Coordinates of C-alpha atoms in Angstrom, one line a residue:
Chain A
X1 CA 46.5 -16.6 -19.2
X2 CA 47.0 -20.1 -17.8
X3 CA 46.8 -23.0 -20.1
X4 CA 43.9 -24.4 -18.1
X5 CA 41.8 -21.3 -18.6
X6 CA 42.7 -21.1 -22.3
X7 CA 41.7 -24.7 -22.8
X8 CA 38.3 -24.0 -21.1
X9 CA 37.7 -21.0 -23.4
X10 CA 38.3 -23.2 -26.4
X11 CA 36.0 -25.8 -25.0
X12 CA 33.2 -23.3 -24.4
X13 CA 33.6 -22.2 -28.0
X14 CA 33.5 -25.7 -29.3
X15 CA 30.5 -26.6 -27.2
X16 CA 28.6 -23.6 -28.4
X17 CA 29.1 -24.9 -31.9
X18 CA 28.1 -28.5 -30.9
X19 CA 24.9 -27.3 -29.1
X20 CA 23.6 -25.3 -32.1
X21 CA 24.3 -28.4 -34.3
X22 CA 22.1 -30.5 -32.1
X23 CA 19.0 -28.5 -33.1
X24 CA 19.6 -28.9 -36.7
X25 CA 17.3 -31.3 -38.5
X26 CA 17.3 -34.1 -36.0
X27 CA 16.1 -32.8 -32.7
X28 CA 17.5 -34.3 -29.6
X29 CA 14.7 -35.5 -27.4
X30 CA 15.9 -35.6 -23.8
X31 CA 14.9 -38.9 -22.2
X32 CA 16.3 -38.5 -18.8
X33 CA 17.4 -35.8 -16.3
X34 CA 21.1 -36.7 -16.6
X35 CA 22.3 -36.4 -20.1
X36 CA 25.8 -37.4 -21.3
X37 CA 26.9 -35.8 -24.5
X38 CA 27.4 -38.1 -27.5
X39 CA 30.8 -39.9 -27.7
X40 CA 32.1 -38.0 -30.6
X41 CA 31.9 -34.9 -28.5
X42 CA 35.1 -35.5 -26.8
X43 CA 37.5 -35.1 -29.7
X44 CA 40.6 -35.5 -27.5
X45 CA 39.6 -33.0 -24.8
X46 CA 39.5 -33.9 -21.2
X47 CA 36.1 -35.6 -20.7
X48 CA 35.8 -34.3 -17.2
X49 CA 36.3 -30.7 -18.3
X50 CA 33.8 -31.2 -21.2
X51 CA 31.2 -32.7 -18.8
X52 CA 31.7 -29.9 -16.4
X53 CA 31.1 -27.2 -19.0
X54 CA 28.2 -29.1 -20.5
X55 CA 26.5 -29.5 -17.1
X56 CA 27.1 -25.8 -16.4
X57 CA 25.1 -24.7 -19.4
X58 CA 22.5 -27.4 -18.7
X59 CA 22.2 -26.2 -15.1
X60 CA 22.0 -22.6 -16.2
X61 CA 19.0 -23.2 -18.5
X62 CA 17.2 -25.7 -16.3
X63 CA 17.4 -23.5 -13.2
X64 CA 16.0 -20.4 -14.9
X65 CA 12.8 -19.1 -13.2
X66 CA 11.5 -18.3 -16.7
X67 CA 10.1 -20.9 -19.1
X68 CA 12.4 -21.5 -22.1
X69 CA 11.2 -23.3 -25.2
X70 CA 13.1 -23.7 -28.4
X71 CA 11.6 -24.8 -31.7
X72 CA 12.8 -25.4 -35.2
X73 CA 11.7 -23.5 -38.3
X74 CA 8.4 -25.4 -38.5
X75 CA 7.5 -24.5 -35.0
X76 CA 8.2 -28.0 -33.6
X77 CA 9.4 -27.9 -30.0
X78 CA 12.9 -29.2 -29.7
X79 CA 13.8 -28.1 -26.2
X80 CA 11.9 -27.4 -23.0
X81 CA 13.3 -26.3 -19.6
X82 CA 12.0 -27.3 -16.2
X83 CA 10.3 -24.0 -15.5
X84 CA 8.4 -24.1 -18.8
X85 CA 7.1 -27.6 -18.2
X86 CA 6.1 -26.7 -14.6
X87 CA 4.4 -23.5 -15.6
X88 CA 2.3 -25.3 -18.2
X89 CA 1.6 -28.3 -16.0
X90 CA 3.3 -30.8 -18.4
X91 CA 6.3 -32.9 -18.1
X92 CA 9.0 -32.0 -20.5
X93 CA 8.6 -35.1 -22.7
X94 CA 4.9 -34.3 -23.4
X95 CA 5.9 -30.9 -24.8
X96 CA 8.7 -32.1 -27.1
X97 CA 7.4 -32.6 -30.6
X98 CA 4.3 -30.3 -30.1
X99 CA 4.0 -27.2 -32.1
X100 CA 4.6 -23.8 -30.5
X101 CA 1.3 -22.6 -31.8
X102 CA -0.4 -25.1 -29.5
X103 CA 0.9 -23.2 -26.6
X104 CA -1.4 -20.3 -27.3
X105 CA -4.9 -20.2 -26.0
X106 CA -6.2 -18.3 -29.0
X107 CA -5.4 -19.1 -32.6
X108 CA -5.5 -15.5 -33.6
X109 CA -3.0 -14.5 -31.0
X110 CA -0.7 -17.4 -31.9
X111 CA -0.8 -16.4 -35.6
X112 CA 0.0 -12.8 -34.8
X113 CA 2.9 -13.6 -32.5
X114 CA 4.5 -16.4 -34.5
X115 CA 4.2 -14.4 -37.7
X116 CA 6.3 -11.7 -36.0
X117 CA 8.7 -14.1 -34.4
X118 CA 9.7 -16.0 -37.6
X119 CA 10.6 -12.8 -39.4
X120 CA 14.3 -12.0 -39.7
X121 CA 15.7 -9.8 -36.9
X122 CA 12.3 -9.6 -35.2
X123 CA 11.8 -10.0 -31.5
X124 CA 8.9 -10.1 -29.1
X125 CA 9.5 -8.0 -26.0
X126 CA 7.4 -8.4 -22.9
X127 CA 4.3 -9.2 -24.8
X128 CA 1.3 -10.3 -22.7
X129 CA -0.3 -13.4 -24.2
X130 CA -2.5 -16.3 -23.0
X131 CA -1.0 -19.7 -22.8
X132 CA -2.9 -23.0 -22.5
X133 CA -2.2 -25.3 -19.6
X134 CA -2.4 -29.1 -19.9
X135 CA -5.8 -29.1 -18.2
X136 CA -7.2 -26.5 -20.7
X137 CA -7.1 -23.6 -18.3
X138 CA -5.4 -20.4 -19.3
X139 CA -2.5 -18.3 -17.8
X140 CA -1.3 -14.9 -18.8
X141 CA 2.4 -14.9 -19.6
X142 CA 4.9 -12.2 -20.5
X143 CA 6.6 -13.5 -23.7
X144 CA 10.0 -12.7 -25.2
X145 CA 11.4 -14.3 -28.3
X146 CA 14.6 -14.4 -30.1
X147 CA 16.0 -16.4 -33.0
X148 CA 18.3 -19.4 -33.1
X149 CA 21.2 -19.4 -35.6
X150 CA 23.6 -22.1 -36.5
X151 CA 27.4 -21.7 -36.8
X152 CA 27.0 -20.2 -40.3
X153 CA 24.5 -17.7 -38.9
X154 CA 21.6 -19.4 -40.7
X155 CA 18.2 -19.0 -39.1
X156 CA 17.3 -22.4 -37.7
X157 CA 14.6 -21.8 -35.1
X158 CA 13.3 -19.7 -32.3
X159 CA 13.6 -19.4 -28.5
X160 CA 10.6 -18.4 -26.4
X161 CA 11.3 -17.1 -22.9
X162 CA 8.2 -16.5 -20.7
X163 CA 7.0 -15.7 -17.2
X164 CA 3.7 -16.3 -15.5
X165 CA 2.1 -13.0 -15.0
X166 CA -1.0 -14.2 -13.1
X167 CA 0.2 -13.1 -9.7
X168 CA 1.5 -9.8 -11.0
X169 CA -1.8 -9.1 -12.8
X170 CA -3.7 -9.9 -9.6
X171 CA -1.5 -7.5 -7.7
X172 CA -2.0 -4.9 -10.3
X173 CA -5.7 -5.2 -9.9
X174 CA -5.4 -4.9 -6.2
X175 CA -3.2 -1.8 -6.6
X176 CA -5.7 -0.2 -9.0
X177 CA -8.5 -0.8 -6.5
X178 CA -6.4 0.8 -3.8
X179 CA -5.5 3.7 -5.9
X180 CA -9.2 4.3 -6.5
X181 CA -9.8 4.1 -2.8
X182 CA -7.0 6.6 -2.2
X183 CA -8.5 9.0 -4.7
X184 CA -11.9 8.6 -3.0
X185 CA -10.1 9.1 0.3
X186 CA -8.6 12.4 -0.9
X187 CA -12.0 13.7 -2.1
X188 CA -13.7 12.5 1.1
X189 CA -11.1 14.2 3.3
X190 CA -12.1 17.5 1.7
X191 CA -15.8 16.9 2.4
X192 CA -15.1 15.8 6.0
X193 CA -13.2 19.0 6.5
X194 CA -16.0 21.1 5.2
X195 CA -18.5 19.4 7.6
X196 CA -16.3 19.9 10.6
X197 CA -16.5 23.7 10.2
X198 CA -20.2 24.1 10.5
X199 CA -20.1 21.5 13.3
X200 CA -17.7 23.8 15.2
X201 CA -20.2 26.7 14.7
X202 CA -23.1 24.6 16.0
X203 CA -21.2 23.4 19.0
X204 CA -19.9 26.9 20.0
X205 CA -23.4 28.4 19.6
X206 CA -25.0 25.6 21.6
X207 CA -22.5 26.3 24.4
X208 CA -23.3 30.0 24.4
X209 CA -27.0 29.2 24.6
X210 CA -26.3 26.8 27.5
X211 CA -24.4 29.5 29.4
X212 CA -27.3 32.0 28.9
X213 CA -30.0 29.5 30.0
X214 CA -28.6 28.1 33.2
X215 CA -31.8 29.1 35.0
X216 CA -33.8 26.7 32.8
X217 CA -32.7 23.1 33.4
X218 CA -34.9 21.8 30.5
X219 CA -33.2 24.1 28.0
X220 CA -29.8 23.1 29.4
X221 CA -30.8 19.4 28.8
X222 CA -31.9 20.0 25.3
X223 CA -28.7 21.9 24.5
X224 CA -26.6 19.1 26.0
X225 CA -28.2 16.7 23.5
X226 CA -27.2 19.0 20.6
X227 CA -23.6 19.1 21.9
X228 CA -23.6 15.3 22.3
X229 CA -24.8 14.7 18.7
X230 CA -22.2 17.1 17.4
X231 CA -19.5 15.2 19.3
X232 CA -20.8 11.9 17.8
X233 CA -20.6 13.3 14.3
X234 CA -17.1 14.6 15.0
X235 CA -15.9 11.2 16.3
X236 CA -17.2 9.6 13.1
X237 CA -15.4 12.1 11.0
X238 CA -12.1 11.6 12.9
X239 CA -12.3 7.9 12.3
X240 CA -13.0 8.6 8.6
X241 CA -9.9 10.8 8.4
X242 CA -7.8 7.8 9.4
X243 CA -9.1 6.2 6.2
X244 CA -9.2 9.3 4.0
X245 CA -5.9 10.8 5.0
X246 CA -3.7 8.4 7.0
X247 CA -0.5 10.0 8.2
X248 CA 2.7 9.7 6.1
X249 CA 4.3 6.4 7.0
X250 CA 7.5 6.5 8.9
X251 CA 9.3 3.7 7.0
X252 CA 12.0 1.6 8.6
X253 CA 13.0 -2.1 8.6
X254 CA 11.2 -4.2 11.2
X255 CA 10.8 -7.8 12.2
X256 CA 7.2 -8.7 11.3
X257 CA 7.1 -11.4 14.0
X258 CA 7.8 -8.9 16.7
X259 CA 5.0 -6.7 15.5
X260 CA 2.6 -9.7 15.4
X261 CA 3.8 -10.9 18.9
X262 CA 3.2 -7.4 20.3
X263 CA -0.4 -7.4 18.9
X264 CA -1.0 -10.9 20.3
X265 CA 0.1 -9.8 23.8
X266 CA -2.3 -6.8 23.6
X267 CA -5.2 -9.0 22.7
X268 CA -4.3 -12.2 24.6
X269 CA -6.8 -11.5 27.4
X270 CA -9.7 -11.1 24.8
X271 CA -8.6 -14.3 23.0
X272 CA -8.6 -16.3 26.2
X273 CA -11.9 -14.9 27.3
X274 CA -13.5 -15.8 24.0
X275 CA -11.9 -19.3 24.1
X276 CA -10.0 -18.6 20.9
X277 CA -6.8 -20.6 20.2
X278 CA -3.9 -18.6 18.8
X279 CA -1.4 -20.3 16.5
X280 CA 1.6 -19.1 14.7
X281 CA 3.7 -20.6 11.9
X282 CA 6.6 -18.2 11.2
X283 CA 9.0 -19.0 8.4
X284 CA 12.7 -19.2 9.4
X285 CA 15.1 -16.5 8.2
X286 CA 12.4 -14.2 6.9
X287 CA 13.4 -10.8 5.6
X288 CA 12.6 -7.7 7.6
X289 CA 9.8 -5.6 6.2
X290 CA 10.2 -1.9 5.3
X291 CA 7.0 -0.4 6.8
X292 CA 5.6 2.0 9.4
X293 CA 5.4 -0.4 12.4
X294 CA 2.6 1.7 14.1
X295 CA 0.4 1.6 11.1
X296 CA 1.0 -2.2 10.5
X297 CA 0.2 -2.7 14.2
X298 CA -3.0 -0.8 13.7
X299 CA -3.9 -3.0 10.8
X300 CA -3.2 -6.2 12.7
X301 CA -5.2 -5.1 15.7
X302 CA -8.2 -4.4 13.4
X303 CA -7.9 -7.7 11.6
X304 CA -7.5 -9.7 14.9
X305 CA -10.5 -7.9 16.4
X306 CA -12.6 -8.7 13.3
X307 CA -11.5 -12.4 13.6
X308 CA -12.5 -12.4 17.3
X309 CA -15.9 -10.9 16.4
X310 CA -16.4 -13.6 13.9
X311 CA -15.9 -16.4 16.5
X312 CA -18.3 -15.6 19.4
X313 CA -18.4 -19.3 20.4
X314 CA -14.6 -19.7 20.2
X315 CA -12.4 -21.0 17.5
X316 CA -8.9 -20.7 16.1
X317 CA -6.9 -17.7 14.9
X318 CA -3.8 -18.6 12.9
X319 CA -1.0 -16.4 11.7
X320 CA 1.5 -17.7 9.1
X321 CA 4.4 -15.8 7.6
X322 CA 6.6 -16.6 4.5
X323 CA 8.4 -14.6 1.9
X324 CA 8.3 -14.7 -1.9
X325 CA 10.3 -13.0 -4.6
X326 CA 8.4 -11.4 -7.4
X327 CA 9.9 -11.0 -10.8
X328 CA 8.5 -8.0 -12.7
X329 CA 9.1 -7.7 -16.4
X330 CA 8.3 -4.0 -16.2
X331 CA 7.3 -1.9 -13.2
X332 CA 3.6 -2.3 -12.5
X333 CA 3.9 0.0 -9.5
X334 CA 3.8 3.4 -11.0
X335 CA 3.0 5.1 -7.7
X336 CA 6.1 3.9 -5.9
X337 CA 9.8 4.0 -6.6
X338 CA 11.8 0.9 -5.9
X339 CA 15.5 0.8 -5.2
X340 CA 17.5 -1.9 -7.0
X341 CA 14.4 -3.4 -8.7
X342 CA 14.5 -6.4 -6.3
X343 CA 11.0 -7.3 -5.1
X344 CA 10.9 -9.5 -2.0
X345 CA 7.6 -9.5 -0.2
X346 CA 6.8 -11.0 3.2
X347 CA 3.4 -12.5 3.4
X348 CA 1.3 -12.6 6.6
X349 CA -1.7 -14.9 6.4
X350 CA -4.4 -14.4 9.1
X351 CA -7.0 -17.1 9.2
X352 CA -9.9 -17.6 11.4
X353 CA -12.5 -20.4 11.8
X354 CA -15.3 -18.0 12.2
X355 CA -18.7 -17.5 10.5
X356 CA -17.2 -16.3 7.2
X357 CA -18.5 -13.5 4.9
X358 CA -21.4 -14.0 2.5
X359 CA -20.3 -13.8 -1.2
X360 CA -22.6 -10.9 -1.9
X361 CA -20.8 -8.8 0.7
X362 CA -17.3 -9.6 -0.4
X363 CA -17.0 -6.6 -2.7
X364 CA -18.7 -4.2 -0.2
X365 CA -16.7 -4.9 2.9
X366 CA -13.9 -2.5 1.8
X367 CA -16.5 0.3 1.2
X368 CA -16.4 3.0 4.0
X369 CA -19.3 2.7 6.5
X370 CA -20.4 -0.7 5.3
X371 CA -21.1 -2.9 8.3
X372 CA -23.1 -5.9 9.2
X373 CA -22.3 -5.6 12.9
X374 CA -24.5 -3.9 15.5
X375 CA -21.6 -1.8 16.6
X376 CA -18.8 0.1 14.9
X377 CA -18.6 2.5 12.0
X378 CA -17.7 0.1 9.2
X379 CA -14.3 1.8 8.7
X380 CA -12.0 -1.0 9.9
X381 CA -11.3 -2.8 6.7
X382 CA -11.2 0.4 4.5
X383 CA -8.6 1.8 7.0
X384 CA -6.6 -1.4 6.9
X385 CA -6.6 -1.4 3.1
X386 CA -5.6 2.2 3.0
X387 CA -2.8 1.8 5.5
X388 CA -1.4 -1.3 3.7
X389 CA -1.5 0.7 0.4
X390 CA 0.4 3.6 2.1
X391 CA 3.0 1.1 3.1
X392 CA 3.3 -0.1 -0.6
X393 CA 1.8 -3.5 0.4
X394 CA -1.2 -5.5 -0.6
X395 CA -4.2 -6.9 1.1
X396 CA -6.2 -9.9 -0.2
X397 CA -9.2 -11.6 1.4
X398 CA -10.9 -15.0 0.9
X399 CA -13.8 -16.2 2.9
X400 CA -16.4 -19.0 2.9
X401 CA -19.6 -18.9 5.0
X402 CA -19.4 -21.4 7.8
X403 CA -15.7 -22.0 7.3
X404 CA -13.9 -18.8 8.0
X405 CA -11.9 -16.0 6.5
X406 CA -8.3 -15.7 5.4
X407 CA -6.6 -12.3 4.9
X408 CA -3.2 -12.2 3.2
X409 CA -1.0 -9.2 3.7
X410 CA 2.0 -8.7 1.4
X411 CA 4.5 -6.4 2.9
X412 CA 7.6 -5.1 1.1
X413 CA 11.0 -6.2 2.3
X414 CA 12.7 -3.6 0.1
X415 CA 13.3 0.1 0.3
X416 CA 10.6 2.1 -1.4
X417 CA 9.1 5.6 -1.5
X418 CA 5.6 6.8 -2.5
X419 CA 5.9 9.2 -5.5
Chain B
X1 CA -4.1 51.4 35.0
X2 CA -2.8 48.7 32.8
X3 CA -3.5 48.8 29.1
X4 CA -6.5 46.6 28.0
X5 CA -5.4 43.4 26.2
X6 CA -6.2 42.9 22.6
X7 CA -7.5 39.8 21.0
X8 CA -8.0 39.1 17.2
X9 CA -10.2 36.3 15.9
X10 CA -9.6 35.3 12.3
X11 CA -11.9 32.8 10.6
X12 CA -14.1 32.9 7.4
X13 CA -16.8 30.9 9.3
X14 CA -19.1 33.6 10.5
X15 CA -21.1 31.4 12.9
X16 CA -18.0 30.4 14.8
X17 CA -16.5 33.8 14.9
X18 CA -19.7 35.2 16.4
X19 CA -19.7 32.6 19.2
X20 CA -16.0 33.2 20.0
X21 CA -16.6 37.0 20.0
X22 CA -19.5 36.6 22.5
X23 CA -17.4 34.4 24.8
X24 CA -14.3 36.7 24.8
X25 CA -16.1 40.0 25.4
X26 CA -17.3 38.6 28.7
X27 CA -14.1 37.2 30.1
X28 CA -13.0 38.6 33.5
X29 CA -10.0 40.4 32.0
X30 CA -10.3 43.7 30.3
X31 CA -9.9 42.8 26.6
X32 CA -10.7 44.4 23.3
X33 CA -11.9 41.8 20.8
X34 CA -11.6 42.3 17.1
X35 CA -12.5 39.9 14.3
X36 CA -11.4 39.3 10.7
X37 CA -12.9 37.0 8.0
X38 CA -9.7 36.6 6.0
X39 CA -5.9 36.6 6.3
X40 CA -5.7 39.9 4.3
X41 CA -8.2 41.6 6.7
X42 CA -6.3 40.3 9.6
X43 CA -3.0 41.8 8.3
X44 CA -4.7 45.2 7.9
X45 CA -5.8 45.1 11.6
X46 CA -2.4 43.9 12.7
X47 CA -0.8 47.0 11.0
X48 CA -2.9 49.3 13.2
X49 CA -2.9 47.3 16.4
X50 CA -0.7 45.4 18.7
X51 CA -2.5 42.1 19.6
X52 CA -1.6 40.0 22.6
X53 CA -3.3 37.0 21.2
X54 CA -4.5 36.0 17.7
X55 CA -6.8 33.0 17.1
X56 CA -6.7 31.9 13.5
X57 CA -8.2 29.3 11.3
X58 CA -5.9 27.6 8.7
X59 CA -8.1 27.1 5.6
X60 CA -9.2 30.5 4.4
X61 CA -9.3 31.9 0.8
X62 CA -6.3 34.0 0.1
X63 CA -3.7 34.0 2.8
X64 CA -4.0 30.8 4.8
X65 CA -3.7 30.6 8.6
X66 CA -0.2 29.0 8.6
X67 CA 1.3 31.8 6.4
X68 CA -0.5 34.4 8.5
X69 CA 1.1 32.8 11.6
X70 CA 4.5 33.2 10.0
X71 CA 3.9 36.8 9.1
X72 CA 2.6 37.7 12.6
X73 CA 5.7 36.1 14.2
X74 CA 8.0 37.9 11.8
X75 CA 6.4 41.2 12.6
X76 CA 5.4 40.8 16.3
X77 CA 7.3 37.9 17.9
X78 CA 5.6 38.6 21.3
X79 CA 2.1 37.9 19.9
X80 CA 0.8 34.5 20.9
X81 CA -1.0 32.7 18.1
X82 CA -3.6 29.9 18.6
X83 CA -4.4 27.9 15.5
X84 CA -7.9 26.4 15.1
X85 CA -8.7 24.0 12.2
X86 CA -11.0 21.4 10.8
X87 CA -8.0 19.5 9.5
X88 CA -6.9 16.5 11.5
X89 CA -3.4 16.0 10.1
X90 CA -0.2 15.5 12.1
X91 CA 1.7 17.3 9.3
X92 CA -0.2 20.5 9.7
X93 CA 0.1 20.3 13.5
X94 CA 3.9 20.0 13.1
X95 CA 4.0 22.9 10.7
X96 CA 2.0 25.1 13.0
X97 CA 4.3 24.4 16.0
X98 CA 7.4 24.8 13.8
X99 CA 6.1 28.3 12.8
X100 CA 5.6 29.3 16.4
X101 CA 2.0 28.5 17.2
X102 CA 1.2 28.5 20.9
X103 CA -1.5 25.8 20.5
X104 CA -3.2 23.8 17.7
X105 CA -6.9 23.0 18.4
X106 CA -9.1 20.9 16.2
X107 CA -12.6 21.9 15.4
X108 CA -15.2 21.4 16.8
X109 CA -13.8 22.3 20.2
X110 CA -15.1 23.1 23.6
X111 CA -15.6 26.8 23.9
X112 CA -14.6 26.9 27.6
X113 CA -11.4 25.1 26.9
X114 CA -10.3 27.7 24.5
X115 CA -11.5 30.5 26.8
X116 CA -9.4 29.0 29.7
X117 CA -6.4 28.8 27.4
X118 CA -6.7 32.5 26.4
X119 CA -7.1 33.5 30.1
X120 CA -4.0 31.6 30.9
X121 CA -2.0 33.2 28.1
X122 CA -3.2 36.7 29.1
X123 CA -2.2 36.3 32.7

């Protein structure tokens, strides 16, 4: 081992001791972003090397995505990292000196958690709790805790590590809704199948009648009507099958921008005719999405057509893409298997400046056959929702009457399979 | 004098079987038409007859149409099998063709289209 590395190892060990000593009795309150260790730190070691190691640890902690808060034995907060302050909408100074119990939205919950945390060798693992933000609003966090010990292994405080679960919870809710729809779809597919059988019997019998009544044009006409109505019912059922039992997705990596451009080219004449401006805002270096491109194309066509219908006097249709990583503390996606546990989603926001959807209809628009239009079966959005679910994605909708509608698709940029 | 052709219709939906029977007993080709309302009944008739064409539904209690198709092809590879079904899935369609189906027709269908297909296969 080189003398340089050996010296660094000694320094790390020394600094570990020094850091734990800082939390003992007299908490260090960080007053600025760039902190220099106290003078007596150096003890003959190279100041440059010490600084380097110190800043390494500092950078490690300050750049965590998770919130990290340390407190002494009385619960007084002695350390806050950037992520913690940001998540709770405070600046770091404001949190120092507060008590950890003030972080919790409910007294009962704080008592229960902190009682456990301050017990010897006790840890909290992935506990969902409600934390209070500066403005008094509440977020759900996943909380882990561990204990701080000094160089003599004496218990001197606690560390809380937490993540904002709001988005994950929202996604979970969406997934549950989609799973319910999928179950409904399975049941409905069975019913649709049962209806098509007697329809086949009616149609065949009507055609036989027609053949045997060629001499009577009136009879032939009536029988034609029967056949037409059977075909209409069949068409409805075929559309319904797309919702109830979409085909198994053929999953591959694709550029989402290419799929969007393809759909735009298909619908460009309609957009021009209706005087609708089309705008895109694609993020650079976005990951490819792991989806069935034909199914996603179908979803986009449906959504673009809905937007066009919502803007009969013209308007603007905007499509924005960006990507986001989601950290899951435990898998909330029980119906899919994820390789490598890395979750990057590509988001596609489709916004229009159309008439918007009344609030009382927002829950109903994903129900099959619900429609406020004069035409169509009311299966467009249920089919979109179902197809997105089959591709392990998520569909979210916001709308305001008179302002427009925004639909956000979250598409996986990672390899996955439906269980 | 050539032997008359033989056609078997297999479906548990009596209304449809009746209409198909009526259409095929009147085609301009000498053809004996038999019916069965289950996969098991179809197999009994297949034991005693050589059929030129079998038209079968998929979803039947007992032996389903796809398994019946496999059994027919194993026993009589020359027999042509037309699958009719109320299912609309691509997977079942693929399965049917993989097992040797001549055609896969979704219900409800045009009676004359299926008649024309049978005439084409019998010629």
